C-alpha cells in the first residue's frame, strides 16, 4: 500500500521493523527479516533517501525511524505537489491546444472566400467533412465526383455517417451514375437509403 507514495516493499518491511525496534542494528535487522545484510542496507538506504530514517545519535551504526506521521505525511505532500504541477501542465497544454485550434480555424476561415469554401487536396476535404460531421445538427449534403470511391474512403465515410445518423441528421450524397459499376460504392449508397 505504501508503494503508492514511493516506498518500496523492502523499505516498508524494514521501516515497520524499525518502528517496532528503533535501535536494532543492521545485522540484526537483516537476520530478523531473513535477508542478507546487503538487502537490509539497500532498504535502509532507500529509507534514508526518503527521510524516513536518520542515523541514531545513541547507537552508532544504527538507524532510528522518523515518526511515521511526520515522515509519511511529507511523502504524501511531495506527491501532492507533483500532482499539482501535473495539473498545471495539463491546464497549460489545454490552453495551448485551444490557441492552436483557434489559429487553425481562423486560417480556414480566411482561406474561404465568400459563400464558397475552396478546399485543396484530399486531406483538406477530409478535415472539412469531419468538422461538418461534428457540427451538423439537421442535414448534410455532399457532391462526390469521380465515380467509384476507394474502400478506405468508404470506411471513413461510414464512421462519420453513423455519428450523423445517431443524431438523427439527414445525409444526402450526390454520386455520379458510374458508381453503379462499382460494387462497394454502390453497396454503400444502398446502405445510406
PDB file of N, CA and C in Angstrom, residues 38 49 74 144 186:
ATOM      1  N   UNK A  38      23.315  -6.987   2.784  1.00  0.00           N
ATOM      2  CA  UNK A  38      23.248  -6.068   1.638  1.00  0.00           C
ATOM      3  C   UNK A  38      21.809  -5.648   1.334  1.00  0.00           C
ATOM      4  N   UNK A  49      17.021   7.989   1.904  1.00  0.00           N
ATOM      5  CA  UNK A  49      16.702   8.861   0.771  1.00  0.00           C
ATOM      6  C   UNK A  49      15.311   9.478   0.902  1.00  0.00           C
ATOM      7  N   UNK A  74       5.070  13.793   4.826  1.00  0.00           N
ATOM      8  CA  UNK A  74       5.958  14.534   3.927  1.00  0.00           C
ATOM      9  C   UNK A  74       5.975  13.878   2.541  1.00  0.00           C
ATOM     10  N   UNK A 144     -20.151  14.086 -54.573  1.00  0.00           N
ATOM     11  CA  UNK A 144     -18.970  13.228 -54.589  1.00  0.00           C
ATOM     12  C   UNK A 144     -18.608  12.927 -56.044  1.00  0.00           C
ATOM     13  N   UNK A 186     -21.552   1.249 -54.759  1.00  0.00           N
ATOM     14  CA  UNK A 186     -22.994   1.058 -54.961  1.00  0.00           C
ATOM     15  C   UNK A 186     -23.627   0.497 -53.686  1.00  0.00           C
TER      16      UNK A 186
END
